Amino acid sequence: MEPSPLTQQDRPGSFQRKIDSLYEQLLSTEDNDRSDFSDGFWQEFFLLRPDEPGLRRRLDRLGADDLLHIQAETQQLFQRAIAQIKSGNGVSVEAALNTLTVFLDVILAKRYTNPSSDIITVLAGLDEVDDAFLDFANAVESVVRTSGSVEVRQKAVQVAIALTAGAYQTSLVTYFTHRDLFPCLIKYIQDVDTPVRVFEPFLLLGLLANYNKFEFRNPYRSRLEDFVNDAAIQKIIQGFGAVCCRSRDQYVAIQEDIEEGWTFSSTLKYIGLGALAPSRSSTPTPTLNSAPNTQDGKDPFAALPDTDASILLSAYDFTNANKLFCFNLITLRYDNPRTEHPFSAFLSLTSYILHHAHRSQRSTIYGLLNLVTLRILLEDQSLCSKIVDPAFSFPIRLCRQRPPFLPSTPSPRPLAAAILDISVDTLNHNLRRRLDIPLYTASINILHRLLSYLVTTRTRFPYHWPLFWQTLLSLLRFLTTYASSLTHDPDLPALIDTFLATLSLAVGAGDTFLPDTSAHDDLFYKLVESAHLLPKFKSSFAHLSRPTNTAPAATPTPGSTASPTALVDGLIGVAKHFEGLLEEERRKGKMGKNLGPREVGRVIRGGVETLRMPETEGLERWVRWREVEERGMVKRVGRAAVEDARRVVGGGGRRDEGLANR
């Protein structure tokens, strides 16, 4: 019997997937002649299912110099992937898109000596850069516009996000301005069957609209301004609302803040007999006062909001450019009353972000951005009328995770009431010796815009005004106490101007918007309580006063000609008027030298008739938001959103799954 020509091979210690062996062969840094791979190699490469974690691990091990060393291979990978996308072969297209997403995400995150030129060298080469990236932009646009699979179109959008976010500080993003993606992204938004799939294309539009917007006329900004497709805008808003809900729910998952209703068990616990309470579950239900678990030394709120917050930049850009978007954001109605209104979800998320704004720079940046978005809406009088109108009342969940708690308001309320609550809560929970003056200025701006509208239209608005007065005067006390550490901040004059204008407007014109005289009397009462602070406040900030009859050149301050000193003098005059009446009452001796709150209130009510109200002319005027004057802040937000967009690409699958479960 002849021996068999087959020989037995030793069994390998472990098996390796074929695609992983191709990765090793392609990305090897050993010096050997393998710079040009055959067509068969690439055909097999894109027919196999990509191992995205494996590819990421191999690319992570390579430094910037290693990638420049194997530039011939990386250029081939980029060019062959583009060719596969253009081929239209379903399996190969999806594999090429998945591969490119990981490839671009990792390659563009490396630290290069000369970022622009080195990235071009790694991906295409200096001689072929125009042809390669125009092909890339055309291929992505074609897939997003014409592919029959929603999943494949979504992957193409993720590839575009990977390039845009990764190369944001280079000139490569300009290829997406030459090849306009706006029509195909809007078509994709209109074709998707669930609102949550709007997230990626809406995020991409925001990134592209912000790219070098102060250096040249960005064509995507022009597209946003001219866009009038009602159906597409409403679909964008629905998706935006769904993402806001998901981001807000992550705060709630850390600490539940809805008050638990009175039950037999809670009553027993309240009187100290909790051991007798029946237990429904081994896992305790979190309550309003339950604190987050910080046993590991980390603040769980510091990591929030997550990368979904990057969509807030897109919402800001649409709000700033498109009035139809603003109108639909406020007035969009759902047939199902259980569905949370998108603007309500936005306000709810804003409340949670600003409640914890002091915990991280990201929270502060996104909170400031949302305040600017609200300011733009309030500066449009037609939109502000709807925000104040009781016809547009919605239940809005506001953050109540730390004292002092906002009043519990589960019933539908006008949108303006929730906006007032958000600004008040921001002022109460972010007081620090090193005060975040831009954040506080933005919050006071919101209060000033709303009060200006109420005063101008003489709209009587129900609200828990005592909390409002208490918050303003607490800020007055804080500014007076820590004046020495604040006066050197160049942004402080804008805060002082707007704060004094808001307080003076409330004192002098409260009778035009408060629902009854008792709310106005309560303001006078609290002002008298703080009367001793006003002269100290005046002396601490007198050097910040601008000359009378002059307006600030480029600060978002009210349009009144009254100087801050004159406004403080008006408040001091009001306090002295009531103090004189109280002193006269003490001299009469009927109630003794110490007057109780009831007697003080009676004197204040009687003294309003003889009070000379401070001058409020011009205090209701304000300077409209101008993006170009705040480019520093806008660029900081843009950088934060770009960084989050890069993380979106790295964890996109998990996010889609989480959103789909909503």
Tab-separated table of C-alpha atoms in Angstrom, residues 307-540:
chain	number	residue	atom	x	y	z
A	307	THR	CA	-22.224	61.826	24.486
A	308	ASP	CA	-25.874	62.225	23.454
A	309	ALA	CA	-25.499	65.837	24.606
A	310	SER	CA	-23.517	66.583	21.437
A	311	ILE	CA	-26.875	66.892	19.661
A	312	LEU	CA	-27.521	70.070	21.683
A	313	LEU	CA	-25.078	71.898	19.399
A	314	SER	CA	-27.212	70.989	16.375
A	315	ALA	CA	-30.349	72.170	18.181
A	316	TYR	CA	-28.672	75.484	18.951
A	317	ASP	CA	-27.631	75.988	15.325
A	318	PHE	CA	-31.109	75.207	14.015
A	319	THR	CA	-32.652	77.527	16.620
A	320	ASN	CA	-30.264	80.342	15.771
A	321	ALA	CA	-30.770	80.011	12.008
A	322	ASN	CA	-34.296	78.779	11.347
A	323	LYS	CA	-37.485	80.393	12.695
A	324	LEU	CA	-39.668	77.551	11.405
A	325	PHE	CA	-37.674	75.100	13.516
A	326	CYS	CA	-38.220	77.317	16.579
A	327	PHE	CA	-41.960	77.521	15.917
A	328	ASN	CA	-42.332	73.748	15.548
A	329	LEU	CA	-40.140	73.077	18.582
A	330	ILE	CA	-42.647	74.898	20.787
A	331	THR	CA	-45.961	74.180	19.053
A	332	LEU	CA	-45.550	70.565	17.886
A	333	ARG	CA	-48.405	68.438	19.222
A	334	TYR	CA	-48.687	64.673	19.743
A	335	ASP	CA	-51.886	62.664	19.420
A	336	ASN	CA	-50.783	60.441	22.300
A	337	PRO	CA	-50.882	62.495	25.531
A	338	ARG	CA	-48.454	60.062	27.189
A	339	THR	CA	-45.670	60.997	24.772
A	340	GLU	CA	-43.376	63.609	26.259
A	341	HIS	CA	-43.324	66.838	24.288
A	342	PRO	CA	-39.882	67.438	22.656
A	343	PHE	CA	-39.511	70.931	24.092
A	344	SER	CA	-40.569	69.627	27.500
A	345	ALA	CA	-37.883	66.946	27.222
A	346	PHE	CA	-35.337	69.609	26.260
A	347	LEU	CA	-36.290	71.746	29.261
A	348	SER	CA	-36.160	68.701	31.533
A	349	LEU	CA	-32.663	67.751	30.362
A	350	THR	CA	-31.552	71.378	30.698
A	351	SER	CA	-32.790	71.376	34.297
A	352	TYR	CA	-30.712	68.311	35.194
A	353	ILE	CA	-27.596	69.561	33.399
A	354	LEU	CA	-27.719	72.968	35.083
A	355	HIS	CA	-28.567	71.491	38.496
A	356	HIS	CA	-25.196	69.683	38.309
A	357	ALA	CA	-23.328	72.233	36.178
A	358	HIS	CA	-20.628	72.777	38.817
A	359	ARG	CA	-19.572	69.115	38.736
A	360	SER	CA	-17.719	69.220	35.410
A	361	GLN	CA	-16.657	71.601	32.672
A	362	ARG	CA	-18.719	69.638	30.149
A	363	SER	CA	-21.885	70.141	32.191
A	364	THR	CA	-21.181	73.855	32.420
A	365	ILE	CA	-20.543	74.171	28.685
A	366	TYR	CA	-23.688	72.309	27.623
A	367	GLY	CA	-25.776	74.068	30.267
A	368	LEU	CA	-24.561	77.435	29.008
A	369	LEU	CA	-25.372	76.407	25.437
A	370	ASN	CA	-28.945	75.464	26.389
A	371	LEU	CA	-29.414	78.795	28.160
A	372	VAL	CA	-28.341	80.561	24.983
A	373	THR	CA	-30.825	78.458	22.993
A	374	LEU	CA	-33.593	79.512	25.395
A	375	ARG	CA	-32.476	83.117	25.152
A	376	ILE	CA	-32.795	83.059	21.364
A	377	LEU	CA	-36.339	81.710	21.677
A	378	LEU	CA	-37.311	84.317	24.275
A	379	GLU	CA	-35.926	87.169	22.198
A	380	ASP	CA	-38.476	86.376	19.496
A	381	GLN	CA	-41.653	88.080	20.726
A	382	SER	CA	-44.010	85.820	18.772
A	383	LEU	CA	-42.389	82.736	20.289
A	384	CYS	CA	-42.230	84.278	23.743
A	385	SER	CA	-45.985	84.858	23.613
A	386	LYS	CA	-46.496	81.110	23.155
A	387	ILE	CA	-44.020	80.274	25.902
A	388	VAL	CA	-46.042	82.427	28.309
A	389	ASP	CA	-49.454	81.348	26.963
A	390	PRO	CA	-51.332	78.869	29.255
A	391	ALA	CA	-52.621	77.181	26.077
A	392	PHE	CA	-49.123	75.712	25.680
A	393	SER	CA	-48.975	74.028	29.065
A	394	PHE	CA	-47.145	70.741	29.560
A	395	PRO	CA	-46.043	68.608	32.512
A	396	ILE	CA	-42.275	69.035	32.735
A	397	ARG	CA	-40.037	66.986	34.993
A	398	LEU	CA	-37.504	69.286	36.665
A	399	CYS	CA	-34.496	68.208	38.689
A	400	ARG	CA	-35.036	67.969	42.463
A	401	GLN	CA	-32.006	65.908	43.479
A	402	ARG	CA	-30.415	68.314	45.987
A	403	PRO	CA	-31.834	70.877	48.390
A	404	PRO	CA	-33.075	73.523	48.168
A	405	PHE	CA	-35.740	71.718	46.157
A	406	LEU	CA	-37.937	73.374	43.598
A	407	PRO	CA	-41.652	73.164	44.453
A	408	SER	CA	-43.208	69.942	43.189
A	409	THR	CA	-45.331	70.791	40.138
A	410	PRO	CA	-46.599	67.616	38.420
A	411	SER	CA	-49.528	69.382	36.717
A	412	PRO	CA	-49.181	71.004	33.291
A	413	ARG	CA	-47.864	74.561	33.437
A	414	PRO	CA	-46.941	77.239	30.881
A	415	LEU	CA	-43.466	76.735	29.480
A	416	ALA	CA	-42.349	80.053	30.952
A	417	ALA	CA	-42.923	78.746	34.487
A	418	ALA	CA	-40.534	75.834	33.883
A	419	ILE	CA	-37.954	78.189	32.333
A	420	LEU	CA	-38.144	80.446	35.394
A	421	ASP	CA	-37.693	77.375	37.617
A	422	ILE	CA	-34.641	76.252	35.636
A	423	SER	CA	-32.944	79.646	35.944
A	424	VAL	CA	-33.773	79.929	39.649
A	425	ASP	CA	-32.457	76.411	40.306
A	426	THR	CA	-29.264	77.229	38.402
A	427	LEU	CA	-28.647	80.281	40.574
A	428	ASN	CA	-29.277	78.324	43.778
A	429	HIS	CA	-27.142	75.246	43.092
A	430	ASN	CA	-23.976	76.626	41.499
A	431	LEU	CA	-22.891	79.245	44.032
A	432	ARG	CA	-19.142	78.872	44.518
A	433	ARG	CA	-16.461	81.253	45.737
A	434	ARG	CA	-15.022	81.084	42.220
A	435	LEU	CA	-18.321	81.964	40.640
A	436	ASP	CA	-18.964	80.867	37.058
A	437	ILE	CA	-19.854	84.370	35.911
A	438	PRO	CA	-20.771	83.510	32.264
A	439	LEU	CA	-23.205	80.847	33.513
A	440	TYR	CA	-24.808	83.237	35.999
A	441	THR	CA	-24.989	86.009	33.419
A	442	ALA	CA	-26.751	83.662	31.004
A	443	SER	CA	-29.239	82.608	33.720
A	444	ILE	CA	-30.013	86.209	34.686
A	445	ASN	CA	-30.431	87.031	30.989
A	446	ILE	CA	-33.210	84.444	30.793
A	447	LEU	CA	-34.990	85.978	33.793
A	448	HIS	CA	-34.585	89.467	32.367
A	449	ARG	CA	-35.994	88.515	28.948
A	450	LEU	CA	-39.053	86.897	30.525
A	451	LEU	CA	-39.733	89.763	32.933
A	452	SER	CA	-39.265	92.277	30.121
A	453	TYR	CA	-41.910	90.528	28.038
A	454	LEU	CA	-44.344	90.293	30.969
A	455	VAL	CA	-43.861	93.983	31.798
A	456	THR	CA	-44.149	95.136	28.188
A	457	THR	CA	-47.317	93.125	27.508
A	458	ARG	CA	-48.710	93.639	31.048
A	459	THR	CA	-49.289	89.900	31.362
A	460	ARG	CA	-50.153	88.748	34.861
A	461	PHE	CA	-48.299	85.501	35.321
A	462	PRO	CA	-48.922	82.990	38.151
A	463	TYR	CA	-45.714	81.655	39.647
A	464	HIS	CA	-44.158	80.989	43.064
A	465	TRP	CA	-42.718	84.509	43.149
A	466	PRO	CA	-41.472	84.383	46.784
A	467	LEU	CA	-38.873	81.810	45.687
A	468	PHE	CA	-37.919	84.104	42.806
A	469	TRP	CA	-37.353	87.099	45.128
A	470	GLN	CA	-35.472	84.962	47.618
A	471	THR	CA	-33.128	83.710	44.911
A	472	LEU	CA	-32.326	87.176	43.569
A	473	LEU	CA	-31.624	88.584	47.018
A	474	SER	CA	-29.535	85.527	47.975
A	475	LEU	CA	-27.395	86.264	44.922
A	476	LEU	CA	-27.164	89.896	46.043
A	477	ARG	CA	-25.905	88.705	49.433
A	478	PHE	CA	-23.385	86.336	47.833
A	479	LEU	CA	-22.000	88.990	45.472
A	480	THR	CA	-21.632	91.422	48.352
A	481	THR	CA	-19.907	88.877	50.601
A	482	TYR	CA	-17.374	87.694	48.008
A	483	ALA	CA	-16.921	90.962	46.126
A	484	SER	CA	-13.147	91.007	46.674
A	485	SER	CA	-12.666	87.738	44.778
A	486	LEU	CA	-14.984	88.689	41.921
A	487	THR	CA	-14.218	92.273	40.980
A	488	HIS	CA	-11.207	91.436	38.814
A	489	ASP	CA	-13.201	89.250	36.426
A	490	PRO	CA	-13.694	91.051	33.081
A	491	ASP	CA	-17.144	89.451	32.650
A	492	LEU	CA	-18.464	90.793	35.951
A	493	PRO	CA	-19.858	94.147	34.655
A	494	ALA	CA	-22.278	92.304	32.340
A	495	LEU	CA	-23.557	90.236	35.267
A	496	ILE	CA	-23.965	93.250	37.557
A	497	ASP	CA	-25.768	95.307	34.896
A	498	THR	CA	-28.263	92.585	34.018
A	499	PHE	CA	-28.805	91.537	37.632
A	500	LEU	CA	-29.586	95.079	38.775
A	501	ALA	CA	-31.836	95.693	35.777
A	502	THR	CA	-33.817	92.513	36.546
A	503	LEU	CA	-34.196	93.296	40.246
A	504	SER	CA	-35.075	96.947	39.595
A	505	LEU	CA	-37.602	95.972	36.943
A	506	ALA	CA	-39.301	93.592	39.374
A	507	VAL	CA	-39.412	96.254	42.116
A	508	GLY	CA	-40.536	99.143	39.937
A	509	ALA	CA	-42.906	97.380	37.537
A	510	GLY	CA	-44.092	94.370	39.543
A	511	ASP	CA	-47.650	95.657	39.534
A	512	THR	CA	-47.819	95.047	35.763
A	513	PHE	CA	-47.109	91.291	35.779
A	514	LEU	CA	-47.663	89.943	39.310
A	515	PRO	CA	-51.007	88.163	39.808
A	516	ASP	CA	-51.863	90.110	42.996
A	517	THR	CA	-50.504	92.796	45.299
A	518	SER	CA	-49.382	90.299	47.940
A	519	ALA	CA	-46.582	89.035	45.671
A	520	HIS	CA	-45.332	92.602	45.220
A	521	ASP	CA	-45.576	93.283	48.945
A	522	ASP	CA	-43.521	90.149	49.598
A	523	LEU	CA	-40.769	91.542	47.359
A	524	PHE	CA	-40.744	94.791	49.339
A	525	TYR	CA	-40.608	92.773	52.571
A	526	LYS	CA	-37.577	90.785	51.409
A	527	LEU	CA	-35.909	93.942	50.074
A	528	VAL	CA	-36.265	95.570	53.498
A	529	GLU	CA	-34.703	92.455	55.056
A	530	SER	CA	-31.708	92.894	52.748
A	531	ALA	CA	-31.529	96.686	53.062
A	532	HIS	CA	-28.242	96.560	54.988
A	533	LEU	CA	-26.569	94.830	52.025
A	534	LEU	CA	-27.408	97.469	49.416
A	535	PRO	CA	-24.897	100.167	50.517
A	536	LYS	CA	-22.159	97.503	50.769
A	537	PHE	CA	-23.078	96.231	47.309
A	538	LYS	CA	-22.889	99.763	45.938
A	539	SER	CA	-19.464	100.466	47.431
A	540	SER	CA	-18.089	97.080	46.312
